[in-house]
Amino acid sequence: EAGVTQSPTHLIKTRGQQATLRCSPISGHTSVYWYQQALGLGLQFLLWYDEGEERNRGNFPPRFSGRQFPNYSSELNVNALELEDSALYLCASSLNRGSTDTQYFGPGTRLTVL
Amino acid sequence: AQSVTQLGSHVSVSEGALVLLRCNYSSSVPPYLFWYVQYPNQGLQLLLKYTTGATLVKGINGFEAEFKKSETSFHLTKPSAHMSDAAEYFCAAYSQGGSEKLVFGKGTKLTVNP
């Protein structure tokens, strides 16, 4: 069974640009979560999507947004990039909404903002 | 709000020695608890989880954790460290109330010395 996949592996952008990160969940999983892992700040919850809807959002500005497609894959968009957005962005998926089910993580996308 | 505290950002042990990584949670209502491991430049891999039932949980790679409600703890142990155990370990908990938000500790980096 394929795990959670993310693309690209690495992404280099300059300040002010936009970044798009992609995630494909485990087959059959409907919930997708995004986390930011910045140096020294640990893992911070960004967004949770389920059945195409945004269900919860962490303490991040509106320039962090995303969506979930009918096939449950997801996209994270970061607009007006700032230097402090440089981080590893992790996507996770789980089987059921509302069940506090186990989240399975992808390998991450390393975003570098210059 | 739920919080997770990992005591010791760095732990160093000798190969063959006991590994003990500490985790405490803040909720008065026992949450679901998880330990994840992150190898360099990789995503998070689930080691084990506690939901309900038996308080001693066995995971992969010889790790286990014991849920102690009286101490609000969920410490991770392994009887004999192996060089391949060197990684960063994260304790996480689901917030009660169905917010589906995993709250992570800051992580503990484990070094295994030959």
XYZ file of C-alpha atoms in Angstrom:
228
model
C 0.000 0.000 0.000
C 1.453 3.358 -1.031
C 1.976 5.861 1.742
C 1.378 9.575 1.742
C 3.270 11.238 -1.085
C 4.308 14.859 -1.380
C 5.750 16.924 -4.186
C 8.072 18.537 -4.813
C 10.737 17.279 -2.446
C 12.479 20.629 -2.440
C 11.275 24.045 -3.480
C 13.296 27.229 -3.651
C 11.525 30.570 -3.967
C 12.307 34.200 -3.390
C 10.529 36.627 -1.097
C 7.159 37.728 -2.378
C 6.648 34.738 -4.654
C 3.985 32.078 -4.268
C 4.617 28.423 -3.460
C 2.372 25.463 -4.191
C 2.885 22.178 -2.386
C 1.031 18.986 -3.187
C -0.014 15.955 -1.195
C -1.636 12.638 -2.069
C -3.131 10.742 0.872
C -3.133 7.028 1.456
C -5.796 5.371 -0.663
C -9.115 5.407 1.193
C -8.137 8.246 3.521
C -10.402 11.259 3.329
C -8.721 13.619 5.782
C -5.559 15.554 4.954
C -3.565 17.649 7.395
C -0.756 20.116 6.831
C 1.968 20.937 9.341
C 4.890 23.327 9.310
C 8.160 22.225 10.875
C 10.372 25.262 11.147
C 13.776 25.226 12.801
C 13.402 25.796 16.496
C 9.607 25.975 16.408
C 8.668 22.321 16.286
C 5.654 20.986 14.432
C 2.825 23.464 14.028
C -0.627 22.511 12.788
C -1.583 24.466 9.676
C -4.753 23.118 8.083
C -7.110 20.159 8.074
C -9.251 19.185 5.083
C -11.886 16.527 4.902
C -14.357 15.731 2.119
C -13.199 18.801 0.234
C -13.853 21.229 3.071
C -11.492 23.100 5.373
C -12.355 21.786 8.846
C -9.813 23.476 11.053
C -7.026 25.968 10.816
C -3.986 26.675 12.929
C -2.659 30.061 13.956
C -1.288 31.096 10.559
C -2.040 34.164 8.419
C -4.520 33.974 5.519
C -1.703 33.859 2.963
C -1.474 30.194 3.918
C -4.344 28.512 2.162
C -5.166 25.301 0.440
C -7.771 23.037 -0.968
C -8.724 19.417 -1.242
C -9.703 17.890 -4.544
C -12.436 15.294 -5.230
C -9.809 12.544 -5.208
C -8.822 13.744 -1.679
C -5.406 14.986 -2.741
C -4.565 18.396 -1.419
C -2.641 21.510 -2.263
C -1.093 24.025 0.106
C -0.524 27.521 -1.235
C 1.660 30.073 0.440
C 1.375 33.585 -0.988
C 3.704 36.551 -0.547
C 6.485 34.351 0.757
C 8.545 35.594 3.668
C 11.966 34.401 4.788
C 10.459 32.840 7.914
C 8.272 30.577 5.775
C 11.375 28.474 5.130
C 10.547 25.129 6.700
C 9.709 21.498 6.126
C 6.019 21.186 5.287
C 4.534 17.868 6.225
C 1.285 16.417 5.004
C -0.565 13.659 6.831
C -3.692 11.687 6.117
C -6.132 9.705 8.214
C -8.957 7.326 7.516
C -11.915 8.908 9.253
C -12.988 12.341 10.281
C -14.081 12.661 13.868
C -12.450 9.492 15.038
C -9.118 10.921 16.179
C -7.643 8.282 13.958
C -3.927 7.852 13.441
C -2.311 10.359 11.141
C 0.221 8.996 8.662
C 2.839 11.397 7.408
C 4.502 11.965 4.080
C 8.193 12.716 3.605
C 7.655 16.457 3.426
C 8.496 19.325 1.121
C 11.475 21.448 2.101
C 10.649 25.067 1.205
C 13.514 27.538 1.128
C 12.736 31.224 0.744
C 15.659 33.399 -0.330
C -5.862 23.822 25.536
C -3.955 20.619 25.252
C -0.174 20.834 25.534
C 2.556 18.229 25.332
C 5.884 18.573 27.073
C 8.950 16.540 26.255
C 11.634 16.801 28.888
C 15.071 17.000 27.364
C 15.585 18.260 23.843
C 18.666 16.049 23.552
C 19.267 12.620 25.046
C 22.468 10.665 24.601
C 22.872 6.974 25.405
C 25.413 4.276 24.737
C 24.630 1.424 22.386
C 22.928 -1.310 24.405
C 21.769 1.040 27.148
C 18.190 1.783 28.148
C 16.421 4.498 26.216
C 13.946 6.657 28.159
C 12.271 9.609 26.477
C 9.837 11.576 28.609
C 6.474 12.995 27.631
C 3.806 14.687 29.738
C 0.434 15.964 28.611
C -1.704 18.645 30.139
C -5.293 17.538 29.653
C -7.374 16.492 32.632
C -9.182 14.152 30.278
C -6.817 11.497 28.940
C -6.218 12.206 25.279
C -5.152 9.865 22.553
C -1.358 9.752 22.655
C 1.222 9.008 20.004
C 4.954 8.674 19.567
C 6.474 9.398 16.187
C 10.070 9.102 15.019
C 11.728 11.298 12.416
C 14.966 10.247 10.757
C 17.072 12.982 9.151
C 15.437 14.594 6.133
C 12.405 12.355 6.359
C 8.796 12.595 7.458
C 7.345 11.223 10.662
C 6.830 7.517 11.219
C 4.363 6.235 13.794
C 6.048 4.247 16.560
C 3.029 3.512 18.734
C -0.223 4.959 20.029
C -2.472 4.807 23.060
C -6.220 5.194 22.770
C -7.941 3.152 25.482
C -7.411 -0.151 27.240
C -4.026 -1.570 28.143
C -1.753 1.136 29.467
C 1.452 -0.497 28.259
C 1.652 -0.091 24.526
C 4.143 -1.915 22.349
C 5.332 -0.369 19.131
C 7.721 -1.012 16.325
C 11.485 -1.445 16.594
C 11.287 -2.695 20.191
C 9.866 0.523 21.643
C 7.076 0.660 24.181
C 5.334 3.346 26.192
C 3.275 3.327 29.348
C 0.292 5.584 29.901
C 0.140 6.759 33.514
C -2.948 8.819 34.188
C -1.875 9.748 37.727
C 1.336 11.250 36.379
C -0.149 12.530 33.063
C 2.789 10.837 31.402
C 3.446 8.698 28.356
C 7.171 7.956 28.468
C 8.838 6.009 25.667
C 11.339 3.264 26.467
C 13.509 0.703 24.759
C 15.574 -1.773 26.781
C 18.639 -1.717 24.547
C 19.557 1.122 22.208
C 20.795 0.442 18.707
C 22.762 2.815 16.522
C 19.840 2.878 14.102
C 17.628 4.401 16.838
C 19.398 7.742 16.461
C 16.655 10.118 15.356
C 14.275 12.745 16.661
C 11.259 11.550 18.607
C 7.985 13.405 18.940
C 5.209 12.836 21.423
C 1.763 14.005 20.290
C -1.760 14.148 21.618
C -5.163 14.795 20.159
C -7.044 17.648 21.743
C -10.278 16.541 23.333
C -13.370 17.952 21.703
C -12.917 16.454 18.284
C -10.876 19.253 16.809
C -8.754 16.649 15.042
C -5.707 18.719 15.799
C -2.619 16.827 16.805
C -0.549 18.751 19.327
C 3.133 17.900 19.262
C 5.878 18.192 21.809
C 9.063 20.003 20.813
C 10.847 16.744 20.112
C 13.789 14.906 21.657
C 16.853 14.198 19.609
C 18.332 10.831 20.533
C 22.024 10.200 20.000
C 23.386 6.675 20.338
C 27.097 6.399 21.053
C 29.101 3.314 20.072
